[in-house]
Coordinates of C-alpha atoms and ligand atoms in Angstrom, one line a residue:
M32 CA 264.3 84.4 199.0
G33 CA 266.8 86.1 201.3
V34 CA 269.5 88.5 200.2
Q35 CA 271.9 86.8 197.8
F36 CA 275.7 87.1 198.5
G37 CA 278.7 86.4 196.4
I38 CA 281.7 85.5 198.6
I39 CA 285.3 86.1 197.5
G40 CA 287.9 84.4 199.7
C41 CA 287.3 81.4 202.0
G42 CA 290.1 81.9 204.6
N43 CA 290.0 82.4 208.4
I44 CA 287.3 85.1 208.4
S45 CA 284.9 83.5 205.9
R46 CA 283.4 81.2 208.5
F47 CA 281.8 84.1 210.3
H48 CA 280.4 85.5 207.1
F49 CA 279.0 82.2 205.9
E50 CA 277.4 81.5 209.3
G51 CA 276.1 85.0 209.6
I52 CA 274.4 84.8 206.2
E53 CA 272.9 81.4 207.1
K54 CA 271.6 82.6 210.4
C55 CA 269.9 85.7 209.0
G56 CA 268.2 83.7 206.2
G57 CA 270.4 85.0 203.4
A58 CA 271.8 82.9 200.6
V59 CA 275.1 82.4 198.9
A60 CA 274.8 82.4 195.1
L61 CA 278.5 82.1 194.1
I62 CA 281.7 81.4 196.0
V63 CA 285.2 82.4 194.7
D64 CA 288.6 81.3 195.8
V65 CA 291.8 80.8 193.9
N66 CA 292.2 77.7 196.1
R67 CA 289.4 75.4 195.3
A68 CA 290.1 73.3 198.5
A69 CA 289.4 76.3 200.7
A70 CA 286.0 76.9 199.1
E71 CA 285.0 73.2 198.8
P72 CA 283.4 72.8 202.3
W73 CA 281.3 76.0 201.8
V74 CA 280.3 75.0 198.3
N75 CA 279.0 71.7 199.7
R76 CA 277.3 73.3 202.7
T77 CA 275.6 76.1 200.7
G78 CA 275.0 74.5 197.3
A79 CA 276.4 77.7 195.8
K80 CA 278.2 77.8 192.4
F81 CA 282.0 78.0 192.5
S82 CA 284.6 79.9 190.5
N83 CA 288.3 80.7 190.9
D84 CA 287.9 84.0 189.1
Y85 CA 286.5 86.9 191.2
R86 CA 285.2 88.7 188.1
K87 CA 282.5 86.0 187.8
V88 CA 280.8 87.4 190.9
M89 CA 280.5 90.8 189.2
E90 CA 278.8 89.2 186.2
D91 CA 276.4 87.0 188.2
P92 CA 272.9 88.5 188.0
E93 CA 271.9 86.5 191.2
V94 CA 274.5 88.2 193.3
Q95 CA 273.2 91.3 195.1
V96 CA 276.0 91.8 197.6
V97 CA 279.7 91.0 197.0
S98 CA 281.6 90.1 200.2
I99 CA 285.3 90.7 199.8
L100 CA 287.1 88.5 202.2
T101 CA 290.6 88.3 200.7
G102 CA 293.7 90.0 202.0
A103 CA 293.8 93.8 201.8
K104 CA 296.2 93.9 198.8
S105 CA 293.3 92.9 196.5
H106 CA 290.5 94.9 198.2
K107 CA 290.8 98.1 196.1
E108 CA 290.7 96.2 192.8
M109 CA 287.7 94.0 193.9
C110 CA 285.8 96.9 195.5
L111 CA 286.1 99.0 192.3
A112 CA 285.0 96.0 190.1
A113 CA 282.0 95.4 192.4
I114 CA 281.0 99.0 192.5
E115 CA 281.3 99.3 188.7
A116 CA 279.1 96.2 188.3
G117 CA 276.4 97.9 190.4
K118 CA 276.7 95.4 193.4
H119 CA 276.4 96.3 197.0
V120 CA 279.8 95.7 198.8
V121 CA 280.8 94.2 202.1
C122 CA 284.6 94.7 202.4
E123 CA 286.6 93.2 205.3
K124 CA 288.8 95.5 207.1
T125 CA 291.1 97.2 206.3
M126 CA 289.1 98.6 203.4
T127 CA 292.3 99.1 201.4
N128 CA 296.1 99.3 201.9
S129 CA 296.5 103.1 201.9
V130 CA 294.8 106.5 201.9
E131 CA 295.3 106.8 198.2
E132 CA 293.6 103.5 197.5
G133 CA 290.8 104.3 199.9
F134 CA 290.3 107.6 198.1
E135 CA 289.7 105.8 194.8
V136 CA 287.1 103.5 196.4
V137 CA 285.3 106.5 198.0
Q138 CA 285.2 108.4 194.7
A139 CA 283.9 105.3 192.8
S140 CA 281.3 104.5 195.4
R141 CA 279.6 107.9 195.3
K142 CA 275.9 107.6 194.1
K143 CA 276.3 103.8 193.6
G144 CA 275.2 100.9 195.7
L145 CA 275.5 100.4 199.4
F146 CA 279.0 99.9 200.9
F147 CA 279.8 98.3 204.2
T148 CA 283.3 98.1 205.8
A149 CA 283.2 95.1 208.1
F150 CA 284.4 96.6 211.4
M151 CA 282.2 94.2 213.4
K152 CA 283.2 95.4 216.8
R153 CA 280.7 98.3 216.4
F154 CA 278.0 95.7 216.6
F155 CA 278.7 94.6 220.2
P156 CA 275.8 95.8 222.4
A157 CA 278.4 97.2 224.9
V158 CA 279.6 99.5 222.1
D159 CA 276.1 100.7 221.5
K160 CA 275.7 101.4 225.2
M161 CA 279.0 103.2 225.3
K162 CA 277.9 105.5 222.5
E163 CA 274.5 106.1 224.2
L164 CA 276.2 107.0 227.5
L165 CA 278.9 109.3 226.0
P166 CA 276.9 112.5 226.4
D167 CA 276.6 111.7 230.1
I168 CA 280.3 111.9 230.8
G169 CA 280.5 115.7 230.0
T170 CA 283.2 117.2 227.9
V171 CA 285.5 114.4 226.7
F172 CA 289.2 115.4 227.2
Q173 CA 291.0 112.1 226.9
G174 CA 290.9 108.6 225.5
T175 CA 293.2 105.5 226.0
V176 CA 293.2 102.5 223.7
R177 CA 295.1 99.3 224.1
T178 CA 295.0 96.3 221.8
F179 CA 297.6 93.6 222.8
Q180 CA 297.2 90.2 221.1
Q181 CA 299.1 87.0 221.9
W182 CA 300.8 86.2 218.7
G183 CA 304.2 85.1 220.2
N184 CA 307.5 86.6 221.3
F185 CA 308.9 88.8 218.5
Y186 CA 311.1 90.8 220.9
A187 CA 313.8 88.3 221.8
G188 CA 315.3 87.4 218.5
E189 CA 312.8 84.8 217.6
G190 CA 311.9 84.6 213.9
L191 CA 308.5 85.2 212.4
G192 CA 307.8 81.5 211.8
D193 CA 304.1 81.0 210.7
F194 CA 303.6 84.8 210.8
S195 CA 305.9 85.5 207.8
A196 CA 303.0 85.8 205.4
V197 CA 301.0 88.2 207.5
V198 CA 302.3 91.4 206.0
D199 CA 301.5 90.1 202.5
T200 CA 298.0 89.0 203.4
Y201 CA 296.9 91.9 205.6
G202 CA 299.1 94.7 204.3
G203 CA 300.8 95.0 207.8
A204 CA 300.8 93.2 211.1
V205 CA 299.6 94.4 214.5
L206 CA 298.4 97.8 213.3
K207 CA 296.2 96.6 210.5
C208 CA 295.1 93.3 212.1
A209 CA 294.4 94.4 215.7
G210 CA 294.7 98.2 215.6
S211 CA 292.4 99.0 212.8
H212 CA 289.3 97.9 214.7
M213 CA 290.2 100.2 217.6
L214 CA 291.0 103.1 215.2
D215 CA 287.5 102.7 213.8
L216 CA 286.1 102.9 217.4
I217 CA 288.1 106.0 218.0
A218 CA 286.6 107.7 215.0
Y219 CA 283.1 106.3 215.8
L220 CA 283.1 107.3 219.4
M221 CA 285.3 110.4 219.6
G222 CA 285.3 111.7 216.0
R223 CA 288.1 111.7 213.4
P224 CA 291.3 112.9 215.0
D225 CA 293.2 115.8 213.3
S226 CA 296.8 114.8 213.9
V227 CA 299.0 112.0 215.1
Y228 CA 302.4 111.3 216.4
C229 CA 303.3 107.6 216.0
H230 CA 306.2 105.2 216.6
I231 CA 306.2 101.8 214.9
D232 CA 308.4 99.1 216.1
Y233 CA 309.1 96.6 213.3
V234 CA 310.7 93.2 213.7
P235 CA 314.2 94.0 212.5
E236 CA 314.7 93.9 208.7
T237 CA 311.0 93.2 208.1
R238 CA 307.8 95.2 207.5
F239 CA 306.2 93.2 210.4
D240 CA 305.0 95.8 212.9
R241 CA 305.1 94.2 216.4
K242 CA 304.3 97.3 218.4
V243 CA 302.7 100.6 217.6
S244 CA 302.4 103.6 219.9
A245 CA 300.6 106.8 219.0
V246 CA 299.1 110.0 220.3
F247 CA 296.1 111.3 218.3
S248 CA 295.0 114.8 218.9
Y249 CA 292.0 116.9 218.0
K250 CA 291.9 120.7 217.3
R251 CA 289.5 121.0 220.3
G252 CA 292.4 119.8 222.6
T253 CA 291.2 116.2 223.2
S254 CA 293.8 113.4 222.8
V255 CA 293.9 109.6 222.5
L256 CA 296.7 107.4 223.5
F257 CA 296.9 104.3 221.4
E258 CA 299.0 101.2 221.9
A259 CA 298.9 98.0 219.8
A260 CA 301.3 95.1 220.3
A261 CA 301.9 91.4 219.6
H262 CA 302.9 89.7 222.9
P263 CA 303.7 86.3 224.4
L264 CA 301.7 86.6 227.7
K265 CA 299.1 83.9 228.1
K266 CA 296.9 85.1 230.9
I267 CA 296.6 88.9 230.7
G268 CA 293.5 90.9 229.9
Y269 CA 289.9 91.1 231.2
E270 CA 289.2 87.4 230.3
R271 CA 292.7 86.3 231.5
N272 CA 293.1 84.6 228.2
S273 CA 295.8 86.8 226.6
W274 CA 293.3 89.1 224.9
D275 CA 294.1 92.5 226.3
E276 CA 292.0 95.2 224.6
F277 CA 290.2 98.1 226.1
F278 CA 289.0 101.6 225.3
E279 CA 288.6 104.2 228.0
I280 CA 287.1 107.6 227.5
T281 CA 287.3 110.3 230.2
G282 CA 285.1 113.4 230.4
T283 CA 284.5 116.1 232.9
D284 CA 281.5 114.3 234.4
G285 CA 282.7 110.7 234.2
R286 CA 284.4 107.8 232.5
L287 CA 283.5 104.9 230.3
T288 CA 285.7 101.8 230.0
L289 CA 285.1 99.1 227.4
Y290 CA 286.8 95.7 227.7
T291 CA 286.4 93.7 224.5
V292 CA 286.6 89.9 224.0
K293 CA 288.7 87.6 221.9
W294 CA 287.7 88.1 218.3
D295 CA 287.3 84.5 217.2
V296 CA 285.4 83.2 220.2
P297 CA 283.0 86.0 220.9
E298 CA 280.3 83.6 222.2
G299 CA 282.5 82.9 225.3
N300 CA 282.1 86.2 227.1
A301 CA 280.5 89.5 226.3
P302 CA 282.5 92.8 226.4
L303 CA 282.2 94.6 229.7
L304 CA 281.4 98.3 230.0
L305 CA 282.2 100.3 233.2
Y306 CA 280.5 103.6 233.7
Y307 CA 281.7 106.0 236.4
D308 CA 279.4 108.9 237.1
N309 CA 281.2 111.7 238.9
R310 CA 277.9 113.3 240.0
T311 CA 276.7 110.3 242.0
E312 CA 280.3 108.9 242.4
A313 CA 278.8 105.5 241.4
V314 CA 280.4 102.9 239.2
T315 CA 278.0 100.8 237.1
E316 CA 279.1 97.6 235.4
F317 CA 277.1 96.8 232.3
R318 CA 277.2 93.1 231.5
F319 CA 275.6 91.6 228.4
D320 CA 274.7 88.2 227.2
P321 CA 277.5 86.9 224.9
V322 CA 276.7 87.5 221.2
N323 CA 278.6 87.0 218.0
P324 CA 279.1 90.5 216.5
F325 CA 279.6 89.0 213.1
D326 CA 276.0 87.6 213.2
L327 CA 274.6 91.0 214.3
E328 CA 276.6 92.8 211.6
I329 CA 275.6 90.5 208.8
A330 CA 271.9 90.5 209.8
A331 CA 272.0 94.3 209.9
I332 CA 273.6 94.5 206.5
A333 CA 271.1 92.1 205.0
E334 CA 268.3 94.2 206.4
A335 CA 269.9 97.4 205.1
V336 CA 270.1 95.8 201.7
R337 CA 266.5 94.8 201.7
E338 CA 265.5 98.3 202.7
G339 CA 268.1 100.0 200.4
K340 CA 269.5 102.0 203.4
Q341 CA 273.1 102.8 204.1
L342 CA 274.3 101.6 207.5
G343 CA 277.6 102.4 209.3
P344 CA 280.4 101.5 209.1
G345 CA 280.4 102.5 205.5
V346 CA 282.9 103.5 202.9
I347 CA 283.9 106.7 204.7
D348 CA 284.5 104.8 207.9
G349 CA 286.8 102.4 206.0
F350 CA 288.5 105.4 204.4
N351 CA 289.0 107.2 207.7
V352 CA 290.9 104.2 209.1
D353 CA 293.0 103.8 206.0
A354 CA 293.8 107.6 206.3
M355 CA 294.7 107.3 210.0
I356 CA 297.0 104.3 209.3
S357 CA 298.7 106.0 206.3
S358 CA 299.4 109.1 208.5
M359 CA 300.6 107.0 211.4
E360 CA 303.1 105.4 209.0
E361 CA 304.1 108.9 207.7
S362 CA 304.6 110.2 211.2
H363 CA 306.8 107.3 212.0
R364 CA 308.9 107.9 208.8
Q365 CA 309.2 111.6 209.6
G366 CA 309.8 111.1 213.4
R367 CA 307.3 113.9 214.2
M368 CA 303.6 114.7 214.6
V369 CA 301.7 115.0 211.3
L370 CA 298.3 116.3 210.3
I371 CA 296.2 113.3 209.2
D372 CA 295.6 113.6 205.5
Y373 CA 292.0 112.9 204.7
M374 CA 292.5 114.1 201.1
G375 CA 289.6 116.5 201.3
I376 CA 287.1 113.7 202.1
Q377 CA 284.6 115.0 204.6
G378 CA 284.1 112.7 207.7
Ligands
NAD1282 N1 287.0 91.2 211.5 C1 288.1 90.6 212.0 O1 288.2 90.5 213.2 C2 289.0 89.9 211.0 C3 289.7 88.8 211.5 C4 290.5 88.2 210.5 C5 290.7 88.6 209.2 N2 290.0 89.8 208.9 C6 290.1 90.3 207.5 O2 289.6 89.4 206.6 C7 290.3 89.4 205.4 C8 290.8 88.0 205.0 O3 291.6 87.6 206.1 P1 291.8 86.0 206.3 O4 292.5 85.9 207.6 O5 290.5 85.3 206.1 O6 292.8 85.7 205.1 P2 293.2 84.2 204.6 O7 294.5 84.4 203.9 O8 293.0 83.2 205.6 O9 292.1 83.9 203.4 C9 292.0 84.6 202.2 C10 291.4 83.7 201.2 O10 291.3 84.4 200.0 C11 291.8 83.6 198.9 N3 292.2 84.6 197.9 C12 293.3 85.4 197.9 N4 293.4 86.1 196.8 C13 292.3 85.8 196.0 C14 291.9 86.2 194.8 N5 292.5 87.2 194.0 N6 290.7 85.7 194.3 C15 290.0 84.8 195.0 N7 290.5 84.3 196.2 C16 291.6 84.8 196.7 C17 292.9 82.8 199.5 O11 293.1 81.6 198.7 C18 292.3 82.5 200.9 O12 291.5 81.3 200.9 C19 291.5 90.4 205.6 O13 291.1 91.7 205.1 C20 291.6 90.5 207.1 O14 292.1 91.7 207.6 C21 289.1 90.4 209.7

């Protein structure tokens, strides 16, 4: 019998988790959603039990891993309950809604089961290659990140329309939905930044952040420029399909540039990695077969659970992003650069 999951939340993201579990030979013991209709197709497909109360997952002896796939506002409560029940946890990003909530989850998870924060972009082979090549670009002195996603035109007086529930579900808009993955990659590839200056552009009279600009800096002098935006442009980006996301890291011996692909159709194209080597003056294009990073992530988690081994991104990685976002918001409120408050948690 494969690893047994309990799934909480059957919305947009759940398809990738259910399919990933199926493909790696795992099983779903119990499915929870407050909306039975959302769960129904998956209950039928997997033969799992159903409940509308997430606490049932914690009590179910068959469930080894609890996958928390609801909006971020319920993540802290569900993470704490799963940890308390002795379950391993997979928590969708963002891990929680603030650095304080993240701190509670970190403290609770110490010496308990395994904890995975589902930043699936780390599982793209192009990201592995980028990490592998980083030492070859010498002393890193600069990074640039852009994540622009085609959500619509929120700049010309148009209302939020279908997007009005986004802040409630995700705890924020473009920063938490699009930006958080790239913040995780900043911490993963360049280390946790020490300070940030951030400006957040909200749709007037809402908490819907439509554009976020930030400069992260490190005590060693390195900096990262970060831009996240919702936009209306249909054909921009590497795939010319509106998805406009890249991460470029420059060092004294070269440069690495990663172009990612649209999150919900990852089988279309693979991310592209460009490597410029200043010693040979050659540019190498690394092209990969398209893969679904969710499948790789869930297979890796299932294997880690079987072997009882922690695998990144874990609870600290989830916390780091929560801390970076909270300090970005604080910097915006204060209108100045702030030290990122990691609340004494070691990276
Ligand atoms: N990795 C990615 O690229 C990616 C993409 C999209 C969403 N996400 C993340 O996945 C999570 C869910 O997002 P989504 O778009 O699937 O949300 P969604 O609103 O589509 O789905 C959430 C589901 O959870 C259910 N739910 C809500 N509260 C519940 C509760 N207390 N108990 C049981 N069920 C409850 C809802 O009925 C709904 O079916 C979020 O954290 C989001 O940031 C990640």
